[in-house]
mmCIF file with all atom_site columns, C-alpha atoms and ligand atoms in Angstrom:
data_model
loop_
_atom_site.group_PDB
_atom_site.id
_atom_site.type_symbol
_atom_site.label_atom_id
_atom_site.label_alt_id
_atom_site.label_comp_id
_atom_site.label_asym_id
_atom_site.label_entity_id
_atom_site.label_seq_id
_atom_site.pdbx_PDB_ins_code
_atom_site.Cartn_x
_atom_site.Cartn_y
_atom_site.Cartn_z
_atom_site.occupancy
_atom_site.B_iso_or_equiv
_atom_site.pdbx_formal_charge
_atom_site.auth_seq_id
_atom_site.auth_comp_id
_atom_site.auth_asym_id
_atom_site.auth_atom_id
_atom_site.pdbx_PDB_model_num
ATOM   1   C  CA  . MET Q 1 1   ? 96.231  121.420 108.795 1.00 74.00 ? 36  MET Q CA  1
ATOM   2   C  CA  . ALA Q 1 2   ? 99.759  122.197 108.885 1.00 91.00 ? 37  ALA Q CA  1
ATOM   3   C  CA  . MET Q 1 3   ? 102.911 120.693 107.393 1.00 96.00 ? 38  MET Q CA  1
ATOM   4   C  CA  . GLU Q 1 4   ? 104.245 118.922 110.413 1.00 98.00 ? 39  GLU Q CA  1
ATOM   5   C  CA  . GLN Q 1 5   ? 107.204 116.713 111.565 1.00 98.00 ? 40  GLN Q CA  1
ATOM   6   C  CA  . THR Q 1 6   ? 106.865 114.199 114.326 1.00 98.00 ? 41  THR Q CA  1
ATOM   7   C  CA  . LEU Q 1 7   ? 109.527 111.731 116.079 1.00 99.00 ? 42  LEU Q CA  1
ATOM   8   C  CA  . SER Q 1 8   ? 108.675 108.074 115.726 1.00 99.00 ? 43  SER Q CA  1
ATOM   9   C  CA  . LEU Q 1 9   ? 110.606 105.140 117.396 1.00 99.00 ? 44  LEU Q CA  1
ATOM   10  C  CA  . ILE Q 1 10  ? 110.254 101.539 116.517 1.00 99.00 ? 45  ILE Q CA  1
ATOM   11  C  CA  . LYS Q 1 11  ? 110.803 100.431 120.220 1.00 99.00 ? 46  LYS Q CA  1
ATOM   12  C  CA  . PRO Q 1 12  ? 113.004 97.157  121.361 1.00 98.00 ? 47  PRO Q CA  1
ATOM   13  C  CA  . ASP Q 1 13  ? 109.861 94.743  120.654 1.00 98.00 ? 48  ASP Q CA  1
ATOM   14  C  CA  . GLY Q 1 14  ? 109.206 96.011  117.160 1.00 98.00 ? 49  GLY Q CA  1
ATOM   15  C  CA  . VAL Q 1 15  ? 112.691 95.656  116.153 1.00 98.00 ? 50  VAL Q CA  1
ATOM   16  C  CA  . SER Q 1 16  ? 113.415 92.165  117.722 1.00 98.00 ? 51  SER Q CA  1
ATOM   17  C  CA  . ARG Q 1 17  ? 109.704 90.866  116.212 1.00 98.00 ? 52  ARG Q CA  1
ATOM   18  C  CA  . GLY Q 1 18  ? 111.052 91.804  112.774 1.00 98.00 ? 53  GLY Q CA  1
ATOM   19  C  CA  . LEU Q 1 19  ? 108.495 94.460  112.312 1.00 99.00 ? 54  LEU Q CA  1
ATOM   20  C  CA  . ILE Q 1 20  ? 110.635 97.461  111.190 1.00 99.00 ? 55  ILE Q CA  1
ATOM   21  C  CA  . GLY Q 1 21  ? 109.577 96.895  107.367 1.00 98.00 ? 56  GLY Q CA  1
ATOM   22  C  CA  . GLU Q 1 22  ? 105.940 96.171  108.234 1.00 98.00 ? 57  GLU Q CA  1
ATOM   23  C  CA  . VAL Q 1 23  ? 105.792 99.600  110.302 1.00 99.00 ? 58  VAL Q CA  1
ATOM   24  C  CA  . ILE Q 1 24  ? 107.773 101.864 107.753 1.00 98.00 ? 59  ILE Q CA  1
ATOM   25  C  CA  . GLY Q 1 25  ? 105.439 100.498 104.944 1.00 98.00 ? 60  GLY Q CA  1
ATOM   26  C  CA  . ARG Q 1 26  ? 102.529 101.648 106.863 1.00 98.00 ? 61  ARG Q CA  1
ATOM   27  C  CA  . PHE Q 1 27  ? 104.192 105.070 107.102 1.00 98.00 ? 62  PHE Q CA  1
ATOM   28  C  CA  . GLU Q 1 28  ? 104.757 105.391 103.470 1.00 98.00 ? 63  GLU Q CA  1
ATOM   29  C  CA  . ARG Q 1 29  ? 101.518 104.148 102.467 1.00 98.00 ? 64  ARG Q CA  1
ATOM   30  C  CA  . ALA Q 1 30  ? 100.123 106.557 104.564 1.00 98.00 ? 65  ALA Q CA  1
ATOM   31  C  CA  . GLY Q 1 31  ? 101.836 109.380 102.846 1.00 98.00 ? 66  GLY Q CA  1
ATOM   32  C  CA  . LEU Q 1 32  ? 104.078 110.326 105.499 1.00 98.00 ? 67  LEU Q CA  1
ATOM   33  C  CA  . GLY Q 1 33  ? 107.540 111.050 104.363 1.00 98.00 ? 68  GLY Q CA  1
ATOM   34  C  CA  . ILE Q 1 34  ? 110.972 110.035 106.371 1.00 98.00 ? 69  ILE Q CA  1
ATOM   35  C  CA  . LYS Q 1 35  ? 113.307 112.923 106.610 1.00 98.00 ? 70  LYS Q CA  1
ATOM   36  C  CA  . ALA Q 1 36  ? 115.928 110.940 108.913 1.00 98.00 ? 71  ALA Q CA  1
ATOM   37  C  CA  . MET Q 1 37  ? 116.029 107.465 110.240 1.00 98.00 ? 72  MET Q CA  1
ATOM   38  C  CA  . LYS Q 1 38  ? 118.599 105.476 112.097 1.00 98.00 ? 73  LYS Q CA  1
ATOM   39  C  CA  . LEU Q 1 39  ? 119.121 102.317 114.286 1.00 98.00 ? 74  LEU Q CA  1
ATOM   40  C  CA  . LEU Q 1 40  ? 120.363 102.861 117.649 1.00 98.00 ? 75  LEU Q CA  1
ATOM   41  C  CA  . GLN Q 1 41  ? 120.348 101.128 121.067 1.00 99.00 ? 76  GLN Q CA  1
ATOM   42  C  CA  . LEU Q 1 42  ? 119.584 103.911 124.353 1.00 99.00 ? 77  LEU Q CA  1
ATOM   43  C  CA  . THR Q 1 43  ? 121.538 103.564 127.309 1.00 98.00 ? 78  THR Q CA  1
ATOM   44  C  CA  . LYS Q 1 44  ? 119.302 103.629 130.721 1.00 98.00 ? 79  LYS Q CA  1
ATOM   45  C  CA  . SER Q 1 45  ? 120.069 106.915 131.177 1.00 98.00 ? 80  SER Q CA  1
ATOM   46  C  CA  . GLN Q 1 46  ? 119.286 108.246 127.899 1.00 98.00 ? 81  GLN Q CA  1
ATOM   47  C  CA  . ALA Q 1 47  ? 115.922 106.486 127.977 1.00 99.00 ? 82  ALA Q CA  1
ATOM   48  C  CA  . GLN Q 1 48  ? 115.340 108.077 131.581 1.00 98.00 ? 83  GLN Q CA  1
ATOM   49  C  CA  . MET Q 1 49  ? 115.862 111.442 129.652 1.00 98.00 ? 84  MET Q CA  1
ATOM   50  C  CA  . PHE Q 1 50  ? 113.609 110.710 126.935 1.00 98.00 ? 85  PHE Q CA  1
ATOM   51  C  CA  . TYR Q 1 51  ? 111.035 109.927 128.997 1.00 98.00 ? 86  TYR Q CA  1
ATOM   52  C  CA  . ALA Q 1 52  ? 111.699 112.180 131.915 1.00 98.00 ? 87  ALA Q CA  1
ATOM   53  C  CA  . VAL Q 1 53  ? 107.773 113.469 131.643 1.00 97.00 ? 88  VAL Q CA  1
ATOM   54  C  CA  . HIS Q 1 54  ? 106.837 110.124 133.190 1.00 98.00 ? 89  HIS Q CA  1
ATOM   55  C  CA  . ARG Q 1 55  ? 109.515 109.975 135.999 1.00 98.00 ? 90  ARG Q CA  1
ATOM   56  C  CA  . ASP Q 1 56  ? 106.853 110.186 138.736 1.00 98.00 ? 91  ASP Q CA  1
ATOM   57  C  CA  . LYS Q 1 57  ? 104.839 107.204 137.159 1.00 98.00 ? 92  LYS Q CA  1
ATOM   58  C  CA  . GLY Q 1 58  ? 105.129 103.671 138.618 1.00 98.00 ? 93  GLY Q CA  1
ATOM   59  C  CA  . PHE Q 1 59  ? 106.071 102.165 135.340 1.00 98.00 ? 94  PHE Q CA  1
ATOM   60  C  CA  . PHE Q 1 60  ? 108.986 104.467 134.663 1.00 98.00 ? 95  PHE Q CA  1
ATOM   61  C  CA  . ASP Q 1 61  ? 111.769 102.298 135.759 1.00 98.00 ? 96  ASP Q CA  1
ATOM   62  C  CA  . SER Q 1 62  ? 110.451 99.273  133.913 1.00 98.00 ? 97  SER Q CA  1
ATOM   63  C  CA  . LEU Q 1 63  ? 109.491 101.394 130.711 1.00 98.00 ? 98  LEU Q CA  1
ATOM   64  C  CA  . THR Q 1 64  ? 113.415 102.913 130.669 1.00 99.00 ? 99  THR Q CA  1
ATOM   65  C  CA  . GLY Q 1 65  ? 114.702 99.450  131.223 1.00 99.00 ? 100 GLY Q CA  1
ATOM   66  C  CA  . PHE Q 1 66  ? 112.635 98.001  128.487 1.00 99.00 ? 101 PHE Q CA  1
ATOM   67  C  CA  . MET Q 1 67  ? 113.612 101.096 125.639 1.00 99.00 ? 102 MET Q CA  1
ATOM   68  C  CA  . SER Q 1 68  ? 117.378 100.533 126.611 1.00 99.00 ? 103 SER Q CA  1
ATOM   69  C  CA  . SER Q 1 69  ? 116.766 96.775  126.041 1.00 98.00 ? 104 SER Q CA  1
ATOM   70  C  CA  . GLY Q 1 70  ? 117.845 96.460  122.422 1.00 99.00 ? 105 GLY Q CA  1
ATOM   71  C  CA  . PRO Q 1 71  ? 118.223 98.325  119.327 1.00 99.00 ? 106 PRO Q CA  1
ATOM   72  C  CA  . ILE Q 1 72  ? 115.462 100.826 118.194 1.00 99.00 ? 107 ILE Q CA  1
ATOM   73  C  CA  . VAL Q 1 73  ? 114.583 102.739 114.828 1.00 99.00 ? 108 VAL Q CA  1
ATOM   74  C  CA  . ALA Q 1 74  ? 114.311 106.614 115.145 1.00 99.00 ? 109 ALA Q CA  1
ATOM   75  C  CA  . MET Q 1 75  ? 112.589 108.640 112.512 1.00 98.00 ? 110 MET Q CA  1
ATOM   76  C  CA  . ILE Q 1 76  ? 111.596 111.799 111.419 1.00 98.00 ? 111 ILE Q CA  1
ATOM   77  C  CA  . LEU Q 1 77  ? 108.239 111.761 109.631 1.00 99.00 ? 112 LEU Q CA  1
ATOM   78  C  CA  . GLU Q 1 78  ? 106.821 114.756 107.673 1.00 98.00 ? 113 GLU Q CA  1
ATOM   79  C  CA  . GLY Q 1 79  ? 103.612 115.162 106.221 1.00 98.00 ? 114 GLY Q CA  1
ATOM   80  C  CA  . GLU Q 1 80  ? 100.265 117.120 106.804 1.00 98.00 ? 115 GLU Q CA  1
ATOM   81  C  CA  . ASP Q 1 81  ? 99.099  116.899 110.096 1.00 98.00 ? 116 ASP Q CA  1
ATOM   82  C  CA  . ALA Q 1 82  ? 101.868 114.413 110.850 1.00 98.00 ? 117 ALA Q CA  1
ATOM   83  C  CA  . ILE Q 1 83  ? 101.806 114.314 114.471 1.00 98.00 ? 118 ILE Q CA  1
ATOM   84  C  CA  . ALA Q 1 84  ? 98.213  113.431 114.770 1.00 98.00 ? 119 ALA Q CA  1
ATOM   85  C  CA  . ARG Q 1 85  ? 98.249  110.865 111.776 1.00 98.00 ? 120 ARG Q CA  1
ATOM   86  C  CA  . ASN Q 1 86  ? 101.286 109.195 113.032 1.00 98.00 ? 121 ASN Q CA  1
ATOM   87  C  CA  . ARG Q 1 87  ? 99.326  108.650 116.105 1.00 98.00 ? 122 ARG Q CA  1
ATOM   88  C  CA  . GLU Q 1 88  ? 96.369  107.388 114.423 1.00 98.00 ? 123 GLU Q CA  1
ATOM   89  C  CA  . LEU Q 1 89  ? 98.272  104.776 112.790 1.00 99.00 ? 124 LEU Q CA  1
ATOM   90  C  CA  . MET Q 1 90  ? 99.865  103.998 115.972 1.00 99.00 ? 125 MET Q CA  1
ATOM   91  C  CA  . GLY Q 1 91  ? 96.724  103.601 117.858 1.00 98.00 ? 126 GLY Q CA  1
ATOM   92  C  CA  . ALA Q 1 92  ? 95.684  103.883 121.685 1.00 98.00 ? 127 ALA Q CA  1
ATOM   93  C  CA  . THR Q 1 93  ? 98.680  103.464 124.188 1.00 98.00 ? 128 THR Q CA  1
ATOM   94  C  CA  . ASP Q 1 94  ? 96.851  100.268 125.594 1.00 98.00 ? 129 ASP Q CA  1
ATOM   95  C  CA  . TYR Q 1 95  ? 96.345  97.693  122.650 1.00 98.00 ? 130 TYR Q CA  1
ATOM   96  C  CA  . ARG Q 1 96  ? 93.363  96.415  123.924 1.00 98.00 ? 131 ARG Q CA  1
ATOM   97  C  CA  . LYS Q 1 97  ? 92.038  100.167 123.321 1.00 98.00 ? 132 LYS Q CA  1
ATOM   98  C  CA  . ALA Q 1 98  ? 93.528  100.604 120.153 1.00 98.00 ? 133 ALA Q CA  1
ATOM   99  C  CA  . ALA Q 1 99  ? 91.362  100.792 116.959 1.00 98.00 ? 134 ALA Q CA  1
ATOM   100 C  CA  . PRO Q 1 100 ? 91.221  97.735  114.374 1.00 98.00 ? 135 PRO Q CA  1
ATOM   101 C  CA  . GLY Q 1 101 ? 93.946  98.291  111.796 1.00 98.00 ? 136 GLY Q CA  1
ATOM   102 C  CA  . THR Q 1 102 ? 96.299  100.370 113.885 1.00 99.00 ? 137 THR Q CA  1
ATOM   103 C  CA  . ILE Q 1 103 ? 99.841  99.296  114.585 1.00 99.00 ? 138 ILE Q CA  1
ATOM   104 C  CA  . ARG Q 1 104 ? 99.301  98.537  118.099 1.00 98.00 ? 139 ARG Q CA  1
ATOM   105 C  CA  . ALA Q 1 105 ? 96.308  96.718  117.843 1.00 98.00 ? 140 ALA Q CA  1
ATOM   106 C  CA  . ASP Q 1 106 ? 97.754  94.456  115.063 1.00 98.00 ? 141 ASP Q CA  1
ATOM   107 C  CA  . PHE Q 1 107 ? 100.781 93.932  116.950 1.00 98.00 ? 142 PHE Q CA  1
ATOM   108 C  CA  . ALA Q 1 108 ? 101.109 94.883  120.436 1.00 98.00 ? 143 ALA Q CA  1
ATOM   109 C  CA  . ARG Q 1 109 ? 100.263 92.126  123.444 1.00 95.00 ? 144 ARG Q CA  1
ATOM   110 C  CA  . ASP Q 1 110 ? 101.608 94.578  126.246 1.00 97.00 ? 145 ASP Q CA  1
ATOM   111 C  CA  . ILE Q 1 111 ? 100.927 97.974  127.439 1.00 98.00 ? 146 ILE Q CA  1
ATOM   112 C  CA  . GLU Q 1 112 ? 104.457 98.635  127.581 1.00 98.00 ? 147 GLU Q CA  1
ATOM   113 C  CA  . ALA Q 1 113 ? 105.988 96.585  124.984 1.00 98.00 ? 148 ALA Q CA  1
ATOM   114 C  CA  . ASN Q 1 114 ? 103.497 98.426  122.439 1.00 98.00 ? 149 ASN Q CA  1
ATOM   115 C  CA  . ILE Q 1 115 ? 105.782 98.773  119.188 1.00 98.00 ? 150 ILE Q CA  1
ATOM   116 C  CA  . VAL Q 1 116 ? 106.049 102.410 118.649 1.00 99.00 ? 151 VAL Q CA  1
ATOM   117 C  CA  . HIS Q 1 117 ? 106.352 105.998 119.800 1.00 99.00 ? 152 HIS Q CA  1
ATOM   118 C  CA  . GLY Q 1 118 ? 105.041 109.032 118.549 1.00 99.00 ? 153 GLY Q CA  1
ATOM   119 C  CA  . SER Q 1 119 ? 105.345 112.737 119.552 1.00 98.00 ? 154 SER Q CA  1
ATOM   120 C  CA  . ASP Q 1 120 ? 102.076 113.864 120.865 1.00 98.00 ? 155 ASP Q CA  1
ATOM   121 C  CA  . ALA Q 1 121 ? 102.177 117.701 120.148 1.00 98.00 ? 156 ALA Q CA  1
ATOM   122 C  CA  . PRO Q 1 122 ? 104.324 120.108 117.911 1.00 98.00 ? 157 PRO Q CA  1
ATOM   123 C  CA  . ASP Q 1 123 ? 106.667 121.438 121.151 1.00 98.00 ? 158 ASP Q CA  1
ATOM   124 C  CA  . THR Q 1 124 ? 107.236 117.507 122.251 1.00 98.00 ? 159 THR Q CA  1
ATOM   125 C  CA  . ALA Q 1 125 ? 107.970 116.795 118.302 1.00 98.00 ? 160 ALA Q CA  1
ATOM   126 C  CA  . GLN Q 1 126 ? 110.438 119.396 118.280 1.00 98.00 ? 161 GLN Q CA  1
ATOM   127 C  CA  . THR Q 1 127 ? 112.238 118.680 121.737 1.00 98.00 ? 162 THR Q CA  1
ATOM   128 C  CA  . GLU Q 1 128 ? 112.215 114.799 120.713 1.00 98.00 ? 163 GLU Q CA  1
ATOM   129 C  CA  . ILE Q 1 129 ? 113.591 115.517 116.903 1.00 98.00 ? 164 ILE Q CA  1
ATOM   130 C  CA  . ALA Q 1 130 ? 116.371 117.387 118.802 1.00 98.00 ? 165 ALA Q CA  1
ATOM   131 C  CA  . PHE Q 1 131 ? 116.994 114.432 121.378 1.00 98.00 ? 166 PHE Q CA  1
ATOM   132 C  CA  . PHE Q 1 132 ? 117.740 112.172 118.343 1.00 98.00 ? 167 PHE Q CA  1
ATOM   133 C  CA  . PHE Q 1 133 ? 118.915 114.163 115.406 1.00 98.00 ? 168 PHE Q CA  1
ATOM   134 C  CA  . ASN Q 1 134 ? 121.384 116.879 114.671 1.00 98.00 ? 169 ASN Q CA  1
ATOM   135 C  CA  . SER Q 1 135 ? 121.111 118.841 111.331 1.00 95.00 ? 170 SER Q CA  1
ATOM   136 C  CA  . LEU Q 1 136 ? 123.504 116.991 109.401 1.00 96.00 ? 171 LEU Q CA  1
ATOM   137 C  CA  . GLU Q 1 137 ? 121.232 113.821 109.740 1.00 97.00 ? 172 GLU Q CA  1
ATOM   138 C  CA  . LYS Q 1 138 ? 118.125 115.220 108.263 1.00 95.00 ? 173 LYS Q CA  1
ATOM   139 C  CA  . VAL Q 1 139 ? 117.426 115.621 104.823 1.00 95.00 ? 174 VAL Q CA  1
HETATM 140 P  P1  . IDP H 2 .   ? 101.993 106.861 124.359 1.00 57.27 ? 261 IDP H P1  1
HETATM 141 O  O1  . IDP H 2 .   ? 103.362 106.055 124.055 1.00 57.27 ? 261 IDP H O1  1
HETATM 142 O  O2  . IDP H 2 .   ? 100.720 106.358 123.648 1.00 57.27 ? 261 IDP H O2  1
HETATM 143 O  O3  . IDP H 2 .   ? 102.188 108.447 123.985 1.00 57.27 ? 261 IDP H O3  1
HETATM 144 P  P2  . IDP H 2 .   ? 102.411 107.700 127.067 1.00 57.27 ? 261 IDP H P2  1
HETATM 145 O  O4  . IDP H 2 .   ? 101.185 107.864 128.106 1.00 57.27 ? 261 IDP H O4  1
HETATM 146 O  O5  . IDP H 2 .   ? 102.951 108.561 126.660 1.00 57.27 ? 261 IDP H O5  1
HETATM 147 O  O6  . IDP H 2 .   ? 101.751 106.635 125.665 1.00 57.27 ? 261 IDP H O6  1
HETATM 148 O  O7  . IDP H 2 .   ? 103.237 106.291 127.772 1.00 57.27 ? 261 IDP H O7  1
HETATM 149 C  C1  . IDP H 2 .   ? 104.597 106.237 126.903 1.00 57.27 ? 261 IDP H C1  1
HETATM 150 C  C2  . IDP H 2 .   ? 104.804 104.654 127.501 1.00 57.27 ? 261 IDP H C2  1
HETATM 151 O  O8  . IDP H 2 .   ? 105.137 104.369 128.481 1.00 57.27 ? 261 IDP H O8  1
HETATM 152 C  C3  . IDP H 2 .   ? 103.808 103.797 126.317 1.00 57.27 ? 261 IDP H C3  1
HETATM 153 O  O9  . IDP H 2 .   ? 104.032 103.669 124.957 1.00 57.27 ? 261 IDP H O9  1
HETATM 154 C  C4  . IDP H 2 .   ? 104.222 102.778 127.167 1.00 57.27 ? 261 IDP H C4  1
HETATM 155 O  O10 . IDP H 2 .   ? 105.339 101.828 126.506 1.00 57.27 ? 261 IDP H O10 1
HETATM 156 C  C5  . IDP H 2 .   ? 104.238 102.809 128.478 1.00 57.27 ? 261 IDP H C5  1
HETATM 157 N  N1  . IDP H 2 .   ? 103.174 103.016 129.435 1.00 57.27 ? 261 IDP H N1  1
HETATM 158 C  C6  . IDP H 2 .   ? 102.400 103.821 129.398 1.00 57.27 ? 261 IDP H C6  1
HETATM 159 N  N2  . IDP H 2 .   ? 101.010 103.556 130.558 1.00 57.27 ? 261 IDP H N2  1
HETATM 160 C  C7  . IDP H 2 .   ? 101.704 102.459 131.011 1.00 57.27 ? 261 IDP H C7  1
HETATM 161 C  C8  . IDP H 2 .   ? 101.145 101.497 131.978 1.00 57.27 ? 261 IDP H C8  1
HETATM 162 O  O11 . IDP H 2 .   ? 100.042 101.499 132.724 1.00 57.27 ? 261 IDP H O11 1
HETATM 163 N  N3  . IDP H 2 .   ? 102.051 100.366 132.547 1.00 57.27 ? 261 IDP H N3  1
HETATM 164 C  C9  . IDP H 2 .   ? 103.035 100.177 131.724 1.00 57.27 ? 261 IDP H C9  1
HETATM 165 N  N4  . IDP H 2 .   ? 103.690 100.967 130.691 1.00 57.27 ? 261 IDP H N4  1
HETATM 166 C  C10 . IDP H 2 .   ? 102.901 102.012 130.571 1.00 57.27 ? 261 IDP H C10 1
HETATM 167 MG MG1 . MG  H 3 .   ? 103.513 109.984 125.003 1.00 57.27 ? 262 MG  H MG1 1
#
């Protein structure tokens, strides 16, 4: 295990449904530290940049429309094995396959609007953190 940082997003559905505190509480109780945090709304083109890896997928236009449809919360989480532990707390992409007690199993009812994003590997964590935060915005 290594000390890691990862990017977490509470997606527009999580913010509009009043789940900011619920999601952050789960991270805090799991011992993940918050090293940066802000509320913002992506433009469609920023959402397209963030999700560029999915540009050839059939759901790309819908996904980036959804991700730019309202405010999101962006956070840097830090802890031992933070990337995998955040993904465990989130649950599988498809809420129907997410383990009981995970964020997506508990709250998502749509494969696209699934409450949270989390980086999936050290290299994507680094790129995604740099996409949202500059050095003055981190503790
Ligand atoms: P992840 O968020 O669990 O890492 P990815 O495969 O990276 O999942 O997909 C990014 C996001 O795209 C998902 O969180 C979800 O919002 C959306 N998405 C993934 N697969 C589908 C799909 O089959 N239909 C609609 N949206 C999808
Ligand atoms: Mg992903």
